[in-house]
Coordinates of C-alpha atoms in Angstrom, one line a residue:
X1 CA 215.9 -10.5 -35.0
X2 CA 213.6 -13.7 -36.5
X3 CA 210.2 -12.4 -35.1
X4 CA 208.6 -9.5 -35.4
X5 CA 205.5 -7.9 -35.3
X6 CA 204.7 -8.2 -39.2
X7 CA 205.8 -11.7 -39.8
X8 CA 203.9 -13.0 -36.5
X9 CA 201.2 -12.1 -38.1
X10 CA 201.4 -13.8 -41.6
X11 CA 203.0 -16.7 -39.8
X12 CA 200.0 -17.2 -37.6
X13 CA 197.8 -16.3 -40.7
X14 CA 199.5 -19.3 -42.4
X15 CA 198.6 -21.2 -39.7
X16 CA 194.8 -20.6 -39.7
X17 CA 193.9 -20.6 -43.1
X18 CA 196.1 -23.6 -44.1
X19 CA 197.6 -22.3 -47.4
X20 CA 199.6 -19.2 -48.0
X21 CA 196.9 -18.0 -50.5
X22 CA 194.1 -17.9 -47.9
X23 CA 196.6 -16.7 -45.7
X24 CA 197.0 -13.6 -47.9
X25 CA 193.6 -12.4 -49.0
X26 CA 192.7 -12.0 -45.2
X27 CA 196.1 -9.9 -45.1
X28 CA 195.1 -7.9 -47.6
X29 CA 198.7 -9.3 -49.4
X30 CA 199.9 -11.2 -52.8
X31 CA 200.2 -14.5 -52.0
X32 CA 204.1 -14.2 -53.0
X33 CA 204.5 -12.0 -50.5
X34 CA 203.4 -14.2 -47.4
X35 CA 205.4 -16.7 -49.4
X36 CA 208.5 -14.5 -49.3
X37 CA 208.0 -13.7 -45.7
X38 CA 207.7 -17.3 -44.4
X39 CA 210.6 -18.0 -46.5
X40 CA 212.6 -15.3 -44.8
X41 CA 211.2 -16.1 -41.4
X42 CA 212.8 -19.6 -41.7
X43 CA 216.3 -18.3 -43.5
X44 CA 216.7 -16.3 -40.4
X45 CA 215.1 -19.2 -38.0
X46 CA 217.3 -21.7 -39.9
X47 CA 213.9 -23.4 -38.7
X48 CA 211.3 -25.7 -41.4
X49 CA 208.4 -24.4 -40.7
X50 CA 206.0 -25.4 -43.6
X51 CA 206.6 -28.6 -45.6
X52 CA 205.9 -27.5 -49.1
X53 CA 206.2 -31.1 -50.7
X54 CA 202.6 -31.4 -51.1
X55 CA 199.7 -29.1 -52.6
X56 CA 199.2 -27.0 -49.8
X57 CA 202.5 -26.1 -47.4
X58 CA 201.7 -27.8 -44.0
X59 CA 203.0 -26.9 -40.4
X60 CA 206.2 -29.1 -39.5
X61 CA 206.2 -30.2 -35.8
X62 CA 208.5 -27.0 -35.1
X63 CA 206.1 -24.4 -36.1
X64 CA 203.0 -25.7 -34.4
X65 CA 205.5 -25.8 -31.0
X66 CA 205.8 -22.3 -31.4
X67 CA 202.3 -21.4 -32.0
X68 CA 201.2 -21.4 -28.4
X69 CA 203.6 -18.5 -27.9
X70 CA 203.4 -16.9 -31.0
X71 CA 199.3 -16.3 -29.9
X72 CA 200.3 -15.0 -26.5
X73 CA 202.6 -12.5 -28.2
X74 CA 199.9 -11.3 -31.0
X75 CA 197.5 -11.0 -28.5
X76 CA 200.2 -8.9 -26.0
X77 CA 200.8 -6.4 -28.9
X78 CA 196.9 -6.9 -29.0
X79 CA 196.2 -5.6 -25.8
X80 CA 199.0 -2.8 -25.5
X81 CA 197.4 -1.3 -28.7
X82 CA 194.6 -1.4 -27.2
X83 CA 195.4 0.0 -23.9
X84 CA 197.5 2.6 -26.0
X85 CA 194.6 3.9 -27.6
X86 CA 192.6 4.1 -24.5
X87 CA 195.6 5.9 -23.0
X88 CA 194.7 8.5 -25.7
X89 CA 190.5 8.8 -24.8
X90 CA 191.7 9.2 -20.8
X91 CA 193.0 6.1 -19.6
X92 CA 194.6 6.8 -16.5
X93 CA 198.2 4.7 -15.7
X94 CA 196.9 3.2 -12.7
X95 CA 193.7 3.5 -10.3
X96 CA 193.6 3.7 -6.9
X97 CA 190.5 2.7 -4.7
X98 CA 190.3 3.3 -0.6
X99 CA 188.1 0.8 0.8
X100 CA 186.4 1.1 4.2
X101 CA 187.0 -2.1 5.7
X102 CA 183.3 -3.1 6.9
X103 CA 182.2 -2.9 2.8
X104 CA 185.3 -5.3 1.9
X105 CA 182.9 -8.6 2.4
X106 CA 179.9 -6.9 2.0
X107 CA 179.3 -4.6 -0.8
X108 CA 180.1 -6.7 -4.0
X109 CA 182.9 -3.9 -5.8
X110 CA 184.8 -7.0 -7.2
X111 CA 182.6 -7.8 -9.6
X112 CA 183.2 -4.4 -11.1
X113 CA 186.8 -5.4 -11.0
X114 CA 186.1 -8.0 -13.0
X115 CA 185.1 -6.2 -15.5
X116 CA 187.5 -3.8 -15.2
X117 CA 190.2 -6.5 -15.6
X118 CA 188.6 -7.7 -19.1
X119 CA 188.0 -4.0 -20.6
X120 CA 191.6 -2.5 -19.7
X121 CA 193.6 -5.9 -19.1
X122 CA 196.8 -3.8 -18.6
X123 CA 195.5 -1.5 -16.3
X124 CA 197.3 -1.6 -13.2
X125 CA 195.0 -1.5 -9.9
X126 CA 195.3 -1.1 -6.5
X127 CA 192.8 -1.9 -3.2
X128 CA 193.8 -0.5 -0.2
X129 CA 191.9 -0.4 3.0
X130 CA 191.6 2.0 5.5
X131 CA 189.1 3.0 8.2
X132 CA 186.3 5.7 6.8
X133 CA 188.2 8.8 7.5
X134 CA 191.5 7.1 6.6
X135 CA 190.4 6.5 3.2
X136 CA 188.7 9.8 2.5
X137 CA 192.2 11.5 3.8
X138 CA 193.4 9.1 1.1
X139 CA 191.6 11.5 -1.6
X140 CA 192.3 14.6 -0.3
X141 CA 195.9 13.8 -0.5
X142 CA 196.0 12.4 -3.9
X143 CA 196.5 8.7 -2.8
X144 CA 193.5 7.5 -4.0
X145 CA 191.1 8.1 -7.3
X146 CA 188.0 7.0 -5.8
X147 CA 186.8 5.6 -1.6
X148 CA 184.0 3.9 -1.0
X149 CA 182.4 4.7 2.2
X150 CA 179.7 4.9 4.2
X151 CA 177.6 8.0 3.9
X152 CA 178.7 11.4 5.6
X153 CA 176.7 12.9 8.0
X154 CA 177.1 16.3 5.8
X155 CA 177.9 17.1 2.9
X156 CA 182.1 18.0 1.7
X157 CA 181.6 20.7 -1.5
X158 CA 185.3 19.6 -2.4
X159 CA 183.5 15.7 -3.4
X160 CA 181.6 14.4 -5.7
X161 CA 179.8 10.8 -5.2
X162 CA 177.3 8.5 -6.4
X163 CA 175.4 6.1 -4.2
X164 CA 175.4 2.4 -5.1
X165 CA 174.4 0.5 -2.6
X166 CA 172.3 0.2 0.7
X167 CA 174.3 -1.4 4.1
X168 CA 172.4 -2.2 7.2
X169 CA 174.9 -2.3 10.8
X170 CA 173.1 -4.5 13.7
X171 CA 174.3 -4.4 17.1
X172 CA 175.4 -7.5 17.8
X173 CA 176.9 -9.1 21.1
X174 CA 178.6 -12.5 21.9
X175 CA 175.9 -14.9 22.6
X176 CA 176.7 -15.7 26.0
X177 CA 177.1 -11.9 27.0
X178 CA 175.0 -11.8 30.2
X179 CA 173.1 -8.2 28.4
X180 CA 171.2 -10.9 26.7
X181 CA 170.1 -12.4 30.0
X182 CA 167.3 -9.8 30.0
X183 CA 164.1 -10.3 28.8
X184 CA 164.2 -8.6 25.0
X185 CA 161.1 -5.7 26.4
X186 CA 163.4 -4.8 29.4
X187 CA 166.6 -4.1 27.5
X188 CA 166.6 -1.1 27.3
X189 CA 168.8 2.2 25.8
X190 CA 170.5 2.8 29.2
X191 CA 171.5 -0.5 29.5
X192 CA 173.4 -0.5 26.1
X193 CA 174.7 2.9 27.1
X194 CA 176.4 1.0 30.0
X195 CA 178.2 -1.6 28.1
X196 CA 181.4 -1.6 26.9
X197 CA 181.0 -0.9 23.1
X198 CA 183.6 -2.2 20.4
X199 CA 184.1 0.9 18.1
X200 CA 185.4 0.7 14.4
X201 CA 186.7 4.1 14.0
X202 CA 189.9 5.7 12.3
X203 CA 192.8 6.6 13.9
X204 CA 192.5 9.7 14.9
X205 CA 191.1 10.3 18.3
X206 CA 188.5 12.5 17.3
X207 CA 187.5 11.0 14.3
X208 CA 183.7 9.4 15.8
X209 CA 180.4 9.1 14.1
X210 CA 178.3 10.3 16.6
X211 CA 175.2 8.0 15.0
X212 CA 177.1 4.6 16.2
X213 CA 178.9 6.1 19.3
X214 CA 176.2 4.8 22.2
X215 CA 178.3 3.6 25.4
X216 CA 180.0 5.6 27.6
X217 CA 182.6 3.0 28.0
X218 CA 184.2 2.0 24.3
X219 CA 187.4 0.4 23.1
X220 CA 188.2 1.6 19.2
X221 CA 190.0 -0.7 16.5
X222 CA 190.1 0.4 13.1
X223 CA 189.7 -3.0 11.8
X224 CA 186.2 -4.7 11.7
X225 CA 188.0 -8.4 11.7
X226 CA 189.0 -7.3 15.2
X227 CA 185.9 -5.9 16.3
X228 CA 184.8 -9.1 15.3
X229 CA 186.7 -10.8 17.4
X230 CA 186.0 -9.0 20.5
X231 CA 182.6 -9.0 20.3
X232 CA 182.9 -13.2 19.6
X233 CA 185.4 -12.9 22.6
X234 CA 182.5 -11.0 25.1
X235 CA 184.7 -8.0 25.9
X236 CA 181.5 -6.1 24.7
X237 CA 178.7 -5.2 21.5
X238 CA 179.2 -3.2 18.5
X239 CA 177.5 -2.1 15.0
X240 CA 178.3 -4.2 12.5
X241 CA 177.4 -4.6 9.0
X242 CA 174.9 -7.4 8.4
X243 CA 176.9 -8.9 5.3
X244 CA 179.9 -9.0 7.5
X245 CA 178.3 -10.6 10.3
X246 CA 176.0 -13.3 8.7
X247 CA 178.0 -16.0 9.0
X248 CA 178.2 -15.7 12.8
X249 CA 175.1 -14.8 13.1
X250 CA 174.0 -18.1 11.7
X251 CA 176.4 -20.4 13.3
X252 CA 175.7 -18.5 16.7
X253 CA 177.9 -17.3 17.5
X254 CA 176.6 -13.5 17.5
X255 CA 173.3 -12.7 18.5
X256 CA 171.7 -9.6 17.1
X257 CA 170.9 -7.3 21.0
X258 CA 167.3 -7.5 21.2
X259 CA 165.8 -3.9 22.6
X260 CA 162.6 -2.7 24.2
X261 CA 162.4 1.1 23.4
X262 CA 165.1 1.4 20.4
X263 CA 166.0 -0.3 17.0
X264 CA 169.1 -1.9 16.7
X265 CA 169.2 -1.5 13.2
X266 CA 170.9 1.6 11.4
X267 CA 170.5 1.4 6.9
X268 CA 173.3 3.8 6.0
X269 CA 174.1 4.5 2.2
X270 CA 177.1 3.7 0.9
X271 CA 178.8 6.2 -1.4
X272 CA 181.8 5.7 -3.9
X273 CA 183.6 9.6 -3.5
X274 CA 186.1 11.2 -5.5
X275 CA 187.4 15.0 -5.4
X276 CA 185.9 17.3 -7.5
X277 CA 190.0 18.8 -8.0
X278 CA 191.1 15.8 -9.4
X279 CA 188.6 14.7 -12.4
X280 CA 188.4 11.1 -12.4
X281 CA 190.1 9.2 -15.5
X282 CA 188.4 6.2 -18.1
X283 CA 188.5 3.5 -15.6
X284 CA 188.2 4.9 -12.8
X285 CA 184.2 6.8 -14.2
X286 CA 183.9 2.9 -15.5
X287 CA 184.0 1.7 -12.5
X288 CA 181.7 4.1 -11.1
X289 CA 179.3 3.4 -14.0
X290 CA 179.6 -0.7 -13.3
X291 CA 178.6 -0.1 -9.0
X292 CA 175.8 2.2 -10.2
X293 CA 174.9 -0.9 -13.0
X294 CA 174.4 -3.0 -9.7
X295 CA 172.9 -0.3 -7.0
X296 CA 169.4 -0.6 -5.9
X297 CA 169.5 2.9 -5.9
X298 CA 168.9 4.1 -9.2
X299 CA 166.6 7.1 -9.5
X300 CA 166.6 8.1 -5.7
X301 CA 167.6 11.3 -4.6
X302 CA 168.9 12.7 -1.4
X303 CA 165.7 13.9 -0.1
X304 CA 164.5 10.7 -0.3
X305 CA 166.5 9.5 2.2
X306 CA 165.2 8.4 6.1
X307 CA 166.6 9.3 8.7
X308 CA 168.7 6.4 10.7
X309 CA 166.4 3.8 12.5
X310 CA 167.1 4.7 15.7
X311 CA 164.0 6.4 17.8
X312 CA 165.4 9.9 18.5
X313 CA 162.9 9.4 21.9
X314 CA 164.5 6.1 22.9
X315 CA 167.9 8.6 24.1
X316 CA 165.8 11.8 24.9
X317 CA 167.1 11.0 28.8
X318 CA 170.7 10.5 28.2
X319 CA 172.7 12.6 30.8
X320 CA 174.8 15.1 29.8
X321 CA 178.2 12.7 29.9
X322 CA 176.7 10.6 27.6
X323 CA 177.0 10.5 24.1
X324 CA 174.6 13.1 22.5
X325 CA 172.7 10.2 20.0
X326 CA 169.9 12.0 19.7
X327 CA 170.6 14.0 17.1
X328 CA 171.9 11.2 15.1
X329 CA 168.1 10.5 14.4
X330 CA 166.5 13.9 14.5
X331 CA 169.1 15.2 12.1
X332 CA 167.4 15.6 8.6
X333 CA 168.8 13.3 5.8
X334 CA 172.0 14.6 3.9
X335 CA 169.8 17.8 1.8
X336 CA 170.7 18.3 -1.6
X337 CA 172.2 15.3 -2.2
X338 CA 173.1 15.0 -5.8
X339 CA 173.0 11.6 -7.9
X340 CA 176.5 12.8 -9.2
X341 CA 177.6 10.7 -12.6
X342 CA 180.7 9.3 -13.5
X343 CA 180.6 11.6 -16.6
X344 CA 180.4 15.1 -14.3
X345 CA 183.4 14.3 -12.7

């Protein structure tokens, strides 16, 4: 075998410094020792890879073809040292991160990726995307390191989490929808509780948040593209973040329902969870540290948070069929919420 590890080195090292001399004193070596080794190198080569005819040996045309590789390899053995030694301090293999769809466009987690990518280059990472429930099933069942979600309406004592960012959902309808006929002062809750409502929701049947379940009529998708689309398409209205639904909003596409007696405007937290069974790894409390870098939510606390902006009065007449919304606002915000660190899990 011509290269190794050792003689890629003092071969690149020849390279840089332009003599074998220089070469060795930043080795740490006699200079007849990087002289022996470059000799060797090219004996077993049968490759000229200094001219020595002048003062100073100089790189033949062969060598400086193979320097562009010869870098990529010192700085592969580079990096697996590296990631070796991280390995060592906690570095987990891989890391797993459940994704509620809504957040993909609007909650800007890729930038800690990007990070991620440059501090543990051989890390391997995986996004998968899954409806709110879907992702924290994903934790429970060892799937996934960390989800980021929307905030619970409670409190789980089997997770941990740290808040890092603030989403807002609008109810928005297609822009020809006839609801927005109406004068904005004379829409009204019961007329939004009569429409056909586009619910993004997980898979299982039961699985509603009772502070965006409003109609009594509602079609479920677990994919906010396609709530998206039926909502462009008229077949009814729906909560949608306001980073996902910008662009529409803007073009016209959307219109945000206007409402007489009720907000239509609901800031939820949202939370990156992991289980408190499963302590999280290097990269995965990195990545925790780099969302928390960009939260506006640093030094709040869980009592601090308001209640949903929905007028708990607005659905005091509901009938008893209807969704019980209510208590979506009345309910107290999430008590004891603790700013949980990367470090305390």
């Amino acid at each position: 075998m011509a290269f190794d590890l050792d003689n890629l080195r003092v071969f690149l090292a020849a390279i840089d410094h332009g003599s074998f001399s220089a070469a060795a004193r930043a080795l740490g070596r006699v200079p007849s020792a990087v002289s022996m080794t470059i000799a060797h190198l090219e004996a077993e080569l049968d490759l000229p890879l200094f001219d020595r005819a002048g003062r100073e040996p100089v790189p033949t045309p062969q060598a400086l073809a193979l320097v562009p590789q010869a870098r990529r390899l010192a700085e592969q053995f580079g990096q697996l040292n590296r990631h070796a030694l991280s390995m060592t301090q906690g570095l987990e293999p891989s890391l797993v991160i459940a994704v509620a769809p809504e957040l993909v466009a609007a909650t800007p987690w890729s930038d800690a990726l990007t990070t991620l990518s440059t501090e543990f280059p051989l890390l391997e990472i995986e996004v998968l995307t899954a409806p709110q429930a879907d992702a924290l099933a994903m934790l429970k069942s060892g799937r996934a390191q960390l989800a980021l979600v929307f905030e619970r309406q409670g409190l789980d004592p089997s997770e941990q989490f740290q808040e890092v960012a603030r989403e807002t959902l609008v109810a928005v309808v297609a822009a020809s929808h006839p609801m927005l006929a109406r004068e904005p002062s004379a829409l009204r809750d019961e007329h939004l509780i009569a429409e056909r409502q586009i619910l993004v929701a997980g898979r299982d049947a039961c699985d509603v948040d009772k502070r965006i379940s409003v109609s009594r009529v509602q079609w479920r998708t677990d994919s906010p593209v396609a709530a998206l689309r039926m909502v462009s398409a008229g077949l009814g209205w729906a909560w949608l973040p306001s980073g996902f639904v910008r662009a529409a909003l803007a073009s016209g596409e959307l219109a945000q329902i206007p409402a007489g007696n009720f907000t239509t405007a609901l800031q939820l937290y949202v939370d990156v969870v992991w289980t408190q069974a499963r302590p999280l790894g290097l990269a995965a409390r990195r990545f925790v540290e780099l969302l928390n870098g960009r939260s506006g939510c640093s030094g709040a606390i869980a009592s601090d948070r308001a209640a949903p902006a929905v007028s708990a009065a607005a659905f005091s007449a509901f009938s008893d069929n209807a969704p019980d919304l209510a208590s979506r606002s009345a309910a107290p915000p999430r008590a004891g919420k603790r700013r949980s660190s990367a470090a305390s899990g």
